[in-house]
Tab-separated table of C-alpha atoms and ligand atoms in Angstrom:
chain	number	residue	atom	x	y	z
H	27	UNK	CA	0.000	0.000	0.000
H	28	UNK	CA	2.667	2.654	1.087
H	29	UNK	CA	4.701	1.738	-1.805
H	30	UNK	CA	1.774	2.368	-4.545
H	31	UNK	CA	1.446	5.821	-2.605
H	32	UNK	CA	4.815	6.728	-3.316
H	33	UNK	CA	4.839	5.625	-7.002
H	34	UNK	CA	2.152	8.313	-7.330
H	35	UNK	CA	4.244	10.675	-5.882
H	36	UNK	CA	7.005	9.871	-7.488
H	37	UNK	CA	4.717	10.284	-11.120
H	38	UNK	CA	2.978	13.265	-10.112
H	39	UNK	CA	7.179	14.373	-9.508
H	40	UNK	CA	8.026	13.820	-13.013
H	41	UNK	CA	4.502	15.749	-14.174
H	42	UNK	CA	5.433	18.637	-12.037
H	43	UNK	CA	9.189	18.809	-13.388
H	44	UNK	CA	7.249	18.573	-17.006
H	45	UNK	CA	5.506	21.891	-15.962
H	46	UNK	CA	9.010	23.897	-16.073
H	47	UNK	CA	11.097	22.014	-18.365
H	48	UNK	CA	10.581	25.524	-20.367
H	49	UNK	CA	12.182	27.371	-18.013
H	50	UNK	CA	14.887	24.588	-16.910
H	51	UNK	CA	16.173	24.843	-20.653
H	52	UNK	CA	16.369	28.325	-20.787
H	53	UNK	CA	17.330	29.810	-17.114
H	54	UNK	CA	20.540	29.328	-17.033
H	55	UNK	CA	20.770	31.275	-20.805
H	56	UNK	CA	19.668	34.443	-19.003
H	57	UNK	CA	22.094	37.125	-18.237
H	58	UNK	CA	22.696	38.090	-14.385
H	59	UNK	CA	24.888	40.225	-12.374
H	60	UNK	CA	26.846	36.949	-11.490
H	61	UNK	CA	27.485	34.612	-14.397
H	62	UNK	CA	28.439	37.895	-16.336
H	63	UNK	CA	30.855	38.822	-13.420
H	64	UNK	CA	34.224	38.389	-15.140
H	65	UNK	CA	32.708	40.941	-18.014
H	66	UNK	CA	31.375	42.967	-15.728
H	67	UNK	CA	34.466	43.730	-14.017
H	68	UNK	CA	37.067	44.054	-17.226
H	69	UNK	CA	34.499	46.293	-17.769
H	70	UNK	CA	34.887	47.978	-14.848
H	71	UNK	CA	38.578	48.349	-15.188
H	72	UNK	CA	38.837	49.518	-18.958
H	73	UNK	CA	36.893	52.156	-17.264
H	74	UNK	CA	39.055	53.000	-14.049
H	75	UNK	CA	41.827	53.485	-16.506
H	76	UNK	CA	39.297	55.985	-18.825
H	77	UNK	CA	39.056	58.284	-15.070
H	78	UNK	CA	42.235	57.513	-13.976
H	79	UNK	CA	40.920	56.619	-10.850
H	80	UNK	CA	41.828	54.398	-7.858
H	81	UNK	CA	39.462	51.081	-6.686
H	82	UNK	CA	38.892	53.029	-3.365
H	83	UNK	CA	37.218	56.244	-5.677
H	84	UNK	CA	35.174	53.712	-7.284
H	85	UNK	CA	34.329	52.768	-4.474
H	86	UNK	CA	32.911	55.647	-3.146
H	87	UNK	CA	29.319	56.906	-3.979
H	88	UNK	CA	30.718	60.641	-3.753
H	89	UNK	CA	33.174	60.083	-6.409
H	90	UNK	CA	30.466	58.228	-8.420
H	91	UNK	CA	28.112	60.762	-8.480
H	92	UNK	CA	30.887	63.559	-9.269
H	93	UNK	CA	32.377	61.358	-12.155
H	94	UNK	CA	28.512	60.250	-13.426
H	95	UNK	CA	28.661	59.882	-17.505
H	96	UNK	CA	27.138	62.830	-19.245
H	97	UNK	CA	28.843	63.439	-22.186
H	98	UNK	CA	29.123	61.582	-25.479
H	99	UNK	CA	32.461	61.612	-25.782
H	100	UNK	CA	32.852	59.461	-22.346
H	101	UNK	CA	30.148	57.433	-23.273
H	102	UNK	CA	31.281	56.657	-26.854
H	103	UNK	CA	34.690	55.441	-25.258
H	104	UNK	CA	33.005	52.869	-22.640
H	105	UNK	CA	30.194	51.358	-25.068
H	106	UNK	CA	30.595	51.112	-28.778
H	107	UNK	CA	28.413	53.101	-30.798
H	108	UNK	CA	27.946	53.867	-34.243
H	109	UNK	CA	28.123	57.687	-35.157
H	110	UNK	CA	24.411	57.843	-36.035
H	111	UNK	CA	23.494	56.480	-32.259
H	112	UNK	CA	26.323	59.452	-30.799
H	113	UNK	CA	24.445	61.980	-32.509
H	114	UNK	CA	20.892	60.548	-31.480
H	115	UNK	CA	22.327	60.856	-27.951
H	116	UNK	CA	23.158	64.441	-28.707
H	117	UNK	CA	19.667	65.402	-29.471
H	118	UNK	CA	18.099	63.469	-27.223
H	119	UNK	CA	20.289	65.395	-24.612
H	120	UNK	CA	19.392	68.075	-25.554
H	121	UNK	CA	15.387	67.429	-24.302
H	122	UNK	CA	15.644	64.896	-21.870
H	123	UNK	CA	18.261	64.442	-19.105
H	124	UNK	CA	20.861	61.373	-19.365
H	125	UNK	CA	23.381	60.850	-16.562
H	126	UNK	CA	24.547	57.216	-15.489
H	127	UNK	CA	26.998	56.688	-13.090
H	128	UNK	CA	30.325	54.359	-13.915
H	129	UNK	CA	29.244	51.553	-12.019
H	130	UNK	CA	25.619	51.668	-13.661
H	131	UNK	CA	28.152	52.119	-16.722
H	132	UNK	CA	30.171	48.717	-16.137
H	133	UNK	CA	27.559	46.276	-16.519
H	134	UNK	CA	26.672	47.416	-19.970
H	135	UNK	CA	27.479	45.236	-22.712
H	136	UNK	CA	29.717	47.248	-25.131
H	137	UNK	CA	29.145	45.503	-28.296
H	138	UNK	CA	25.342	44.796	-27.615
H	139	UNK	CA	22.642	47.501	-28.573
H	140	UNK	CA	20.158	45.467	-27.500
H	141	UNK	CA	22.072	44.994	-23.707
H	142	UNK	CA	18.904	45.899	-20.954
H	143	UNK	CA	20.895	47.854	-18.894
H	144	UNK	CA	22.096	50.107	-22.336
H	145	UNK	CA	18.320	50.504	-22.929
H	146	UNK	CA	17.570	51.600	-18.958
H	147	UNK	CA	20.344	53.897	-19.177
H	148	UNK	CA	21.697	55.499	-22.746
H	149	UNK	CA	19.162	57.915	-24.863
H	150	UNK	CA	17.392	56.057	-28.019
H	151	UNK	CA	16.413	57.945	-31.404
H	152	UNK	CA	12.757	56.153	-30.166
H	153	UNK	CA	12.666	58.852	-27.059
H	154	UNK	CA	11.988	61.630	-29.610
H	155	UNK	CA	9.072	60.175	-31.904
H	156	UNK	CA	7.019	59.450	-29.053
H	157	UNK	CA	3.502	60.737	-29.896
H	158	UNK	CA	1.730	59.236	-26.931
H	159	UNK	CA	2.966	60.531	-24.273
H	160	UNK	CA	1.725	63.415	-21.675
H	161	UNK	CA	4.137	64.732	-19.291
H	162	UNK	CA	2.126	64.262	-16.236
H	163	UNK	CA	-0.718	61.539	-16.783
H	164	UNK	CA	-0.790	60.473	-13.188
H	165	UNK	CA	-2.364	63.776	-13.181
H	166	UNK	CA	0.385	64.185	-9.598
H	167	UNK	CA	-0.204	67.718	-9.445
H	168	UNK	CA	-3.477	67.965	-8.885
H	169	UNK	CA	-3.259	65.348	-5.514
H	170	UNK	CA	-0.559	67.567	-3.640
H	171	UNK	CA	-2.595	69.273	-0.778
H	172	UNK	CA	0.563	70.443	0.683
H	173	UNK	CA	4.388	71.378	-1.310
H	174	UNK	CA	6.548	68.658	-1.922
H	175	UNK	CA	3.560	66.080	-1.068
H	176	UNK	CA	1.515	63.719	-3.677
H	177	UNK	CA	-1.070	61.823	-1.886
H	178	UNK	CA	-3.782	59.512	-3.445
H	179	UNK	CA	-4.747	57.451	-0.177
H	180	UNK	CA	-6.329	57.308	2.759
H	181	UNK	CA	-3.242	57.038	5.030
H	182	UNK	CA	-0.333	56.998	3.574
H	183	UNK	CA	1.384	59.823	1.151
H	184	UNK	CA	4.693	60.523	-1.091
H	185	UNK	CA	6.706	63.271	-0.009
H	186	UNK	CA	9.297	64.460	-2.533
H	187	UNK	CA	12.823	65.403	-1.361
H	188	UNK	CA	14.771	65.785	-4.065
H	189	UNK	CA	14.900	65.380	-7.789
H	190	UNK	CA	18.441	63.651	-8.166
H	191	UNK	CA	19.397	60.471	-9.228
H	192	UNK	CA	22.553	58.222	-9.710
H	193	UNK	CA	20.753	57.619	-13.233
H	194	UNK	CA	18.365	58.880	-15.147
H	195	UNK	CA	16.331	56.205	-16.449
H	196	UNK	CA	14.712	56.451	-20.088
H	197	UNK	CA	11.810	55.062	-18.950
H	198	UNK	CA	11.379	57.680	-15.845
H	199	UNK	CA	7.495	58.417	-14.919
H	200	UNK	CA	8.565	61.460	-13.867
H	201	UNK	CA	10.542	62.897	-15.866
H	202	UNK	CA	9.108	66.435	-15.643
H	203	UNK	CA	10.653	66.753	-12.226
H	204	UNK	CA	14.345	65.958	-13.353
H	205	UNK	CA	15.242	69.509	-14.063
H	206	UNK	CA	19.181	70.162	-15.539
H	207	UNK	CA	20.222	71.182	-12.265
H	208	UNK	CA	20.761	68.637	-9.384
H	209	UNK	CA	18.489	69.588	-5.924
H	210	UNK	CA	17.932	68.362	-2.633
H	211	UNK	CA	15.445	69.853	-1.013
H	212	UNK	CA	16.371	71.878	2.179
H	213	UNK	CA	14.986	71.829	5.328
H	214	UNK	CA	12.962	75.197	5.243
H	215	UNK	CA	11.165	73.590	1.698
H	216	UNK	CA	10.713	71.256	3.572
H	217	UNK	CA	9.209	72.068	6.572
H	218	UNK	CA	5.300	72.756	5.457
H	219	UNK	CA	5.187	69.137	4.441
H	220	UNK	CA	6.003	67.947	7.582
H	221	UNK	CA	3.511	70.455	9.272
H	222	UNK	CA	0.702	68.967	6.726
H	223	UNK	CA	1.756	65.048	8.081
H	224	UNK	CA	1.766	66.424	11.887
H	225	UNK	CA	-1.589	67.746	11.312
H	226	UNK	CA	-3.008	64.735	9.171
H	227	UNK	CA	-3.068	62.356	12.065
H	228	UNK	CA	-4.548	59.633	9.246
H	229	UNK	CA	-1.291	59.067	7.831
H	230	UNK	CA	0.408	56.400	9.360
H	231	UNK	CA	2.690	55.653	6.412
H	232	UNK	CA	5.113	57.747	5.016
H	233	UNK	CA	7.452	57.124	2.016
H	234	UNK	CA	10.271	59.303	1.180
H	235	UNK	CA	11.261	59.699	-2.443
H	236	UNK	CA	11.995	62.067	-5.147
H	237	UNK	CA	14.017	61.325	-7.349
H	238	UNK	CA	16.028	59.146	-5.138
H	239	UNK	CA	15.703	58.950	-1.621
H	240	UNK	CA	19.258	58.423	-1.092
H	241	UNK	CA	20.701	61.123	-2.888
H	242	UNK	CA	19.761	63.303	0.657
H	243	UNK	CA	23.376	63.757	2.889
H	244	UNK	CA	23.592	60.975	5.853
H	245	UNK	CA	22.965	63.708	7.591
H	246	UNK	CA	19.606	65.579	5.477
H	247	UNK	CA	18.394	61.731	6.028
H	248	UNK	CA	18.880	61.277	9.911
H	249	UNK	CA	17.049	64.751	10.262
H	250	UNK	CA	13.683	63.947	8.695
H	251	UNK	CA	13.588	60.824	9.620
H	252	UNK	CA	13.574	62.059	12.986
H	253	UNK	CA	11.225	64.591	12.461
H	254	UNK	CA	8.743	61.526	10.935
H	255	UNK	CA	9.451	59.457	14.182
H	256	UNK	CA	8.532	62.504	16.480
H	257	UNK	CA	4.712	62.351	14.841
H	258	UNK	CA	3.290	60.036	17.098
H	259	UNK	CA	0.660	58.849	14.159
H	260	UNK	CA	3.247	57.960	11.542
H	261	UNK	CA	3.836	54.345	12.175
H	262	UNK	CA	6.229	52.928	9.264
H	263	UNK	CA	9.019	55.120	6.811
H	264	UNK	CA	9.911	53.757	3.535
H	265	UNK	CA	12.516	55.371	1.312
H	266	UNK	CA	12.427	55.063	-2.651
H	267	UNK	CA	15.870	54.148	-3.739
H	268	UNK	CA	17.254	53.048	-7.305
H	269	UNK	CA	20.454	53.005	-5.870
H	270	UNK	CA	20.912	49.679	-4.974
H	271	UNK	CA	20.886	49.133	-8.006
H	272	UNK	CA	22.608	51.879	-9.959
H	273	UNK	CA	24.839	52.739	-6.879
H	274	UNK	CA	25.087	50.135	-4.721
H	275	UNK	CA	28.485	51.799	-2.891
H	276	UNK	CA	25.728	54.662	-1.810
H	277	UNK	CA	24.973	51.855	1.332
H	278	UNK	CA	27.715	52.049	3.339
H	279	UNK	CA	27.889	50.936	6.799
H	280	UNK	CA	27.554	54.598	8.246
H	281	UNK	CA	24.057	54.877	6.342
H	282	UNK	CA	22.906	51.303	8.113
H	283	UNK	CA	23.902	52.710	11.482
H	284	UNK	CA	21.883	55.914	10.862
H	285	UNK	CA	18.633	54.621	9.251
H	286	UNK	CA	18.706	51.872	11.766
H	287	UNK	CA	18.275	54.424	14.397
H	288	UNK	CA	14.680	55.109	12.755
H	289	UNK	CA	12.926	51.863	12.788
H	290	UNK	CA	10.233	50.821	11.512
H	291	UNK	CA	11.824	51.579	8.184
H	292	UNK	CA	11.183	49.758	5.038
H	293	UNK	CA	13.384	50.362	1.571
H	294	UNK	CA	11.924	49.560	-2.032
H	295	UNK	CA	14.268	50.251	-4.891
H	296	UNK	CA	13.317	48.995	-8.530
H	297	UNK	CA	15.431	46.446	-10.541
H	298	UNK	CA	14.327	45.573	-13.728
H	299	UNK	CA	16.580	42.847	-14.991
H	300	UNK	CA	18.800	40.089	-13.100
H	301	UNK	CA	21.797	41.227	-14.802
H	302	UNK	CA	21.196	44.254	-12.235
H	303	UNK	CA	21.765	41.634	-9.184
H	304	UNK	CA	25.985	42.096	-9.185
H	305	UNK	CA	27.877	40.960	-6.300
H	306	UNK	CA	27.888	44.727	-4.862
H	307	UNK	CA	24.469	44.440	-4.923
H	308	UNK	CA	24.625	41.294	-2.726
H	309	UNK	CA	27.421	43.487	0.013
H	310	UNK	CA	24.871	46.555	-0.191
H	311	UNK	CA	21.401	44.165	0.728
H	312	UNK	CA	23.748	42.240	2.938
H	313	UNK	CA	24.543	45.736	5.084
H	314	UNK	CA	20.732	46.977	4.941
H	315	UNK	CA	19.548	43.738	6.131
H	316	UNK	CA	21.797	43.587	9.081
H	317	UNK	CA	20.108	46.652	10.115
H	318	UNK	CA	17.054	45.290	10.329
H	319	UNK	CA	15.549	46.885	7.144
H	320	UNK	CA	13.320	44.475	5.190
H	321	UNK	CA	14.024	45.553	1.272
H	322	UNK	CA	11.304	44.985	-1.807
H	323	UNK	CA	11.501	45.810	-5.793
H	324	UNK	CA	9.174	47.328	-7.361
H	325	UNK	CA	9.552	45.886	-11.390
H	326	UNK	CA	8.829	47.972	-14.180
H	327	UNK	CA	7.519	46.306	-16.915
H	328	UNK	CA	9.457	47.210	-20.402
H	329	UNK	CA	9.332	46.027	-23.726
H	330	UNK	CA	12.625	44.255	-24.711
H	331	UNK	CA	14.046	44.593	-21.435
H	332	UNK	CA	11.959	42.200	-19.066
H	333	UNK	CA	8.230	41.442	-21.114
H	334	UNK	CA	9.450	38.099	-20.772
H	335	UNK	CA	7.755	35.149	-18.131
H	336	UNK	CA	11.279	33.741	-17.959
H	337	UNK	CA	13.358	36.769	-17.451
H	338	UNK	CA	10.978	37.794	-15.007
H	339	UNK	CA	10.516	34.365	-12.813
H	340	UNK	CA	14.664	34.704	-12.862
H	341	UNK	CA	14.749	38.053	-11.815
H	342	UNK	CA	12.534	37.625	-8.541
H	343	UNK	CA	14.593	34.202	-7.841
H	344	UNK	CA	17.634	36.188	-8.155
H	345	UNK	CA	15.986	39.246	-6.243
H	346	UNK	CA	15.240	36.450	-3.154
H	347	UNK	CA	18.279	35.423	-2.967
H	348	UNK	CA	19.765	38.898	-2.014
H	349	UNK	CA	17.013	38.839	-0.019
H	350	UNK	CA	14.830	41.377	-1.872
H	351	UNK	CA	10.807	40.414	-1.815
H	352	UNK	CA	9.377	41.494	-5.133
H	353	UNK	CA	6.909	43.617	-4.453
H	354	UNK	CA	5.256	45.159	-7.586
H	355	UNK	CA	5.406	44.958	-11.363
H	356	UNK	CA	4.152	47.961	-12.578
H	357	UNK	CA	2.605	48.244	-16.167
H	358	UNK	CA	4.406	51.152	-17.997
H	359	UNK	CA	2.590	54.357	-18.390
H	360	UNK	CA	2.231	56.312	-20.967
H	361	UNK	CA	5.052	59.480	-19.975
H	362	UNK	CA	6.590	61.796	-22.755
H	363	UNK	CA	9.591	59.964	-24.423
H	364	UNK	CA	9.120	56.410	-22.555
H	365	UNK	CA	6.017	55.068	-24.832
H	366	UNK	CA	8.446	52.803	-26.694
H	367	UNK	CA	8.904	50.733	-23.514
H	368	UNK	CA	5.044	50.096	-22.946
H	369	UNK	CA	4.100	46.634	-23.246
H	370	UNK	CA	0.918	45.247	-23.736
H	371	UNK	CA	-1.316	44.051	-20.866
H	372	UNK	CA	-1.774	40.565	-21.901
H	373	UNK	CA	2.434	40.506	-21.422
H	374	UNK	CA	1.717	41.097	-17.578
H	375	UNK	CA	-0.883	38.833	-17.122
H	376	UNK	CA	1.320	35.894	-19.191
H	377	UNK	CA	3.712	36.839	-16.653
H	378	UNK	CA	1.947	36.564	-13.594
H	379	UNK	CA	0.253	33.290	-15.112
H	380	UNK	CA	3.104	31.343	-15.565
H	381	UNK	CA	4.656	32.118	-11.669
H	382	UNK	CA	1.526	31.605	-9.510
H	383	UNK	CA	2.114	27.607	-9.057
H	384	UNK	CA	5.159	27.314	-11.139
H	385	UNK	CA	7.159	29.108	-8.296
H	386	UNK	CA	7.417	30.404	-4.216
H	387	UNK	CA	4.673	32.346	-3.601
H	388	UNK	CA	7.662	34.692	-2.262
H	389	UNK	CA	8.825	35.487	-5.741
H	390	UNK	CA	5.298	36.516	-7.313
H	391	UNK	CA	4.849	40.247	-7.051
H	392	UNK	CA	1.192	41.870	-7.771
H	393	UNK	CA	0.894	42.948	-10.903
H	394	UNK	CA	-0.465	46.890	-10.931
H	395	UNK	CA	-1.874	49.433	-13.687
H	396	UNK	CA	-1.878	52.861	-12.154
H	397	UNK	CA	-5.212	54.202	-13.062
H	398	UNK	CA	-5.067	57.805	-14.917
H	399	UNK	CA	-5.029	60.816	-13.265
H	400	UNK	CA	-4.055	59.634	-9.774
H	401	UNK	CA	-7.148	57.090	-9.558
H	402	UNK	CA	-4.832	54.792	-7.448
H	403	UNK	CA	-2.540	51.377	-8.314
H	404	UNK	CA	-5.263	48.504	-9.497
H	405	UNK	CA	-4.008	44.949	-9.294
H	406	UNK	CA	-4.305	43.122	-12.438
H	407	UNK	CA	-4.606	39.069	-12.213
H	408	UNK	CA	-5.470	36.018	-14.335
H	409	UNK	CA	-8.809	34.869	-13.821
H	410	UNK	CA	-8.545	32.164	-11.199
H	411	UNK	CA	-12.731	31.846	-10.552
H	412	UNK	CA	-14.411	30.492	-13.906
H	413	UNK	CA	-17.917	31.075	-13.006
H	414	UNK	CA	-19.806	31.576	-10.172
H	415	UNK	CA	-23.759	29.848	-9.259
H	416	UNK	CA	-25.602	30.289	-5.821
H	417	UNK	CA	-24.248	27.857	-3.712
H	418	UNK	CA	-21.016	26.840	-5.789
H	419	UNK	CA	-18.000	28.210	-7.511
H	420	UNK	CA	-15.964	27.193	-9.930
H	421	UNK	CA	-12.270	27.756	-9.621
H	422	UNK	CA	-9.465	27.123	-12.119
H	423	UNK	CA	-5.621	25.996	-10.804
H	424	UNK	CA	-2.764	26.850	-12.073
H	425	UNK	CA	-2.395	23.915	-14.182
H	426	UNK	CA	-5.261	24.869	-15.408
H	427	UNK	CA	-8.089	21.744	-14.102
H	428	UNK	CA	-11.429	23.550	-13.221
H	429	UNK	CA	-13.122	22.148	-10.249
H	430	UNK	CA	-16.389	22.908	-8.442
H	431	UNK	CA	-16.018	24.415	-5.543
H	432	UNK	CA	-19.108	24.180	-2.810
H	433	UNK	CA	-19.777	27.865	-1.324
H	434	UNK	CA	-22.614	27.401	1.302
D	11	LIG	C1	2.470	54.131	-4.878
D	11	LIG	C2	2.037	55.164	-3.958
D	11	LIG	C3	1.906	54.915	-2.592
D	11	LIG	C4	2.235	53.579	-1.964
D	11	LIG	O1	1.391	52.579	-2.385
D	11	LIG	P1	1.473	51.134	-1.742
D	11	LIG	O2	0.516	50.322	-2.543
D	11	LIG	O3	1.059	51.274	-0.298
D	11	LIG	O4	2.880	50.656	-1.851
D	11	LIG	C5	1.466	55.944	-1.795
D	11	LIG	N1	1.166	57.159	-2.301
D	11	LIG	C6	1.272	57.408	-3.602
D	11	LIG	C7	0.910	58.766	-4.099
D	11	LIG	C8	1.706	56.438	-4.479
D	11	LIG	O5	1.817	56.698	-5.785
């Protein structure tokens, strides 16, 4: 008896190993931070020698920042690009902002225009042809009730400290707010949106971003984070970073010490592609979660970057294993000069299909569409519930068997 038990275990194993064989012949095809490490980091020293810079500058986020690529001319001796592409950066420029720092720079491909971290980070002809596009179709300024504040729920708000980032991304959402000019915001501009969250006593969740949460000093960051944990209703802080990813040397132990100061404190940051997940990205997660700071991605879905159910089942396995919980996929919206990265729905949906079941429920992120004009983040999902009747339900799994469900 126990024996025939087992054999149907052991058949219903081989079935279930049948259900990713897909993905078992092709996961170990797709890029990441690690298996590209030896490129990454000839990379990295072709372009030491460009700055003429020690490993210790590299190393630091300051001199990262100071040396970030913003000319042509740098660019066009790090990555290989025809003249056509060099003058398409030009005009490009000339409209919307481009900056990426050398470490973003490294893990670029140089003889690959279709490399996904090229397309996050260098200017495309596409940018300019865009006819889709508004500049602000989250509608964001009409749901500030206060400067520097966006807030579209009940109890919890955005407030804006800065519009800096280690990169500009060419598919940023808001790219109206990255001006030419780098700013943090100071204290005094800052000041009536704290007076607005003292006086809201609704909001119990705050979440710092900008731009880039972490582009504020160590010591800008320790200042309003303890002016949040003075307001006795604001229960959790969560900062908006990108630069664990494109600046992972920005966490260095003297940041942990502070923010762990001001728990709770949650950090999301947004990778896009597991050949983001580098081993500085491990040492950076490694530090924040030593200080007690539990870190999520939010996912942005782009076309030829990540519209892809394998790419994006590797990415959240890779993204769990430096201890990241993906959080959200967000379908791209429709922002000036970023339309060429919009995927269709039915990519998401394929997406979030084929991990439900197939993987840990820790690597499946929700799937959201931002409704326009500020209408709030709506979860998008297969249909899991076939039909419905008065007293029964009919469900479908994720291998697809529909079964009646009683529902007294
Ligand atoms: C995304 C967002 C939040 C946070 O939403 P969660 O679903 O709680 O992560 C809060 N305020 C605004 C304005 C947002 O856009």
């Amino acid at each position: 008896m126990i024996i025939d038990k087992q054999k149907i275990g052991l058949e219903r194993a081989l079935e279930l190993k049948e259900r990713i064989i897909d993905y078992l012949a092709v996961k170990d095809k797709i890029p990441t931070g690690t298996t590209k490490k030896d490129i990454i980091n000839e990379n990295k020293e072709r372009i030491k020698k460009i700055y003429n810079c020690t490993e210790e500058q590299w190393n630091d986020w300051k001199w990262q920042m100071n040396n970030r690529i913003t000319k042509v001319e740098t660019l066009s001796k790090i990555i290989n690009l025809t003249e056509e592409e060099q003058k398409d950066i030009m005009i490009i420029g000339e409209k919307f902002r481009w900056a990426l720092s050398p470490y973003y720079a490294s893990l670029i491909d140089p003889n690959n225009p279709e490399d996904p971290i090229r397309k996050q980070a260098v200017p495309h002809a596409l940018e300019e042809c865009d006819q889709l596009g508004k500049d602000d179709p989250m509608g964001e300024e009409f749901t500030s009730p206060a400067p520097n504040i966006t807030r579209r729920y009940p109890d919890r708000l955005i407030i804006n400290v800065t519009n800096q980032c280690a990169m500009y991304c060419r598919h940023c959402q808001r790219r109206r707010n990255i001006g030419e000019l780098d700013v943090n915001k100071t204290r005094r501009q800052l000041e009536p949106a704290l007076e607005y969250i003292r006086k809201t006593t609704e909001i119990r969740d705050v979440l710092i971003t900008g731009g880039d949460a972490l582009m504020l000093s160590n010591k800008s960051l320790d200042w309003l984070l303890t002016e949040l944990d003075n307001i006795k209703h604001v229960e959790i802080k969560r900062l908006g970073s990108r630069t664990l990813v494109t600046l992972p040397q920005r966490i260095t132990p003297e940041l942990c010490e502070i923010l762990g100061r001001h728990h709770p404190l949650y950090i999301n940051t947004q990778f896009n592609h597991p050949q983001e997940i580098t081993e500085d990205v491990y040492k950076a997660t490694d530090l924040l979660t030593r200080a007690g700071i539990p870190l999520g991605n939010q996912a942005v879905l782009l076309k030829g970057i990540n519209n892809d159910p394998h790419v994006m089942k590797k990415l959240n396995h890779e993204l769990l294993k430096v201890r990241i919980k993906p959080y959200y996929i967000f379908h791209a919206k429709a922002v000036t000069g970023t339309s060429h990265f919009i995927t269709r729905v039915e990519d998401g949906i394929e997406i979030m299909e084929k991990l439900r079941g197939y993987t840990s429920g820790l690597a499946i992120p929700t799937y959201i569409i931002n409704a326009p004009l500020g209408q709030g983040k709506t979860p998008i999902l297969p249909e899991y519930q076939v039909s419905q009747s008065k007293d029964s339900i009919t469900i479908r799994t994720w291998e697809g068997k529909t079964i009646k469900y009683p529902n007294k």
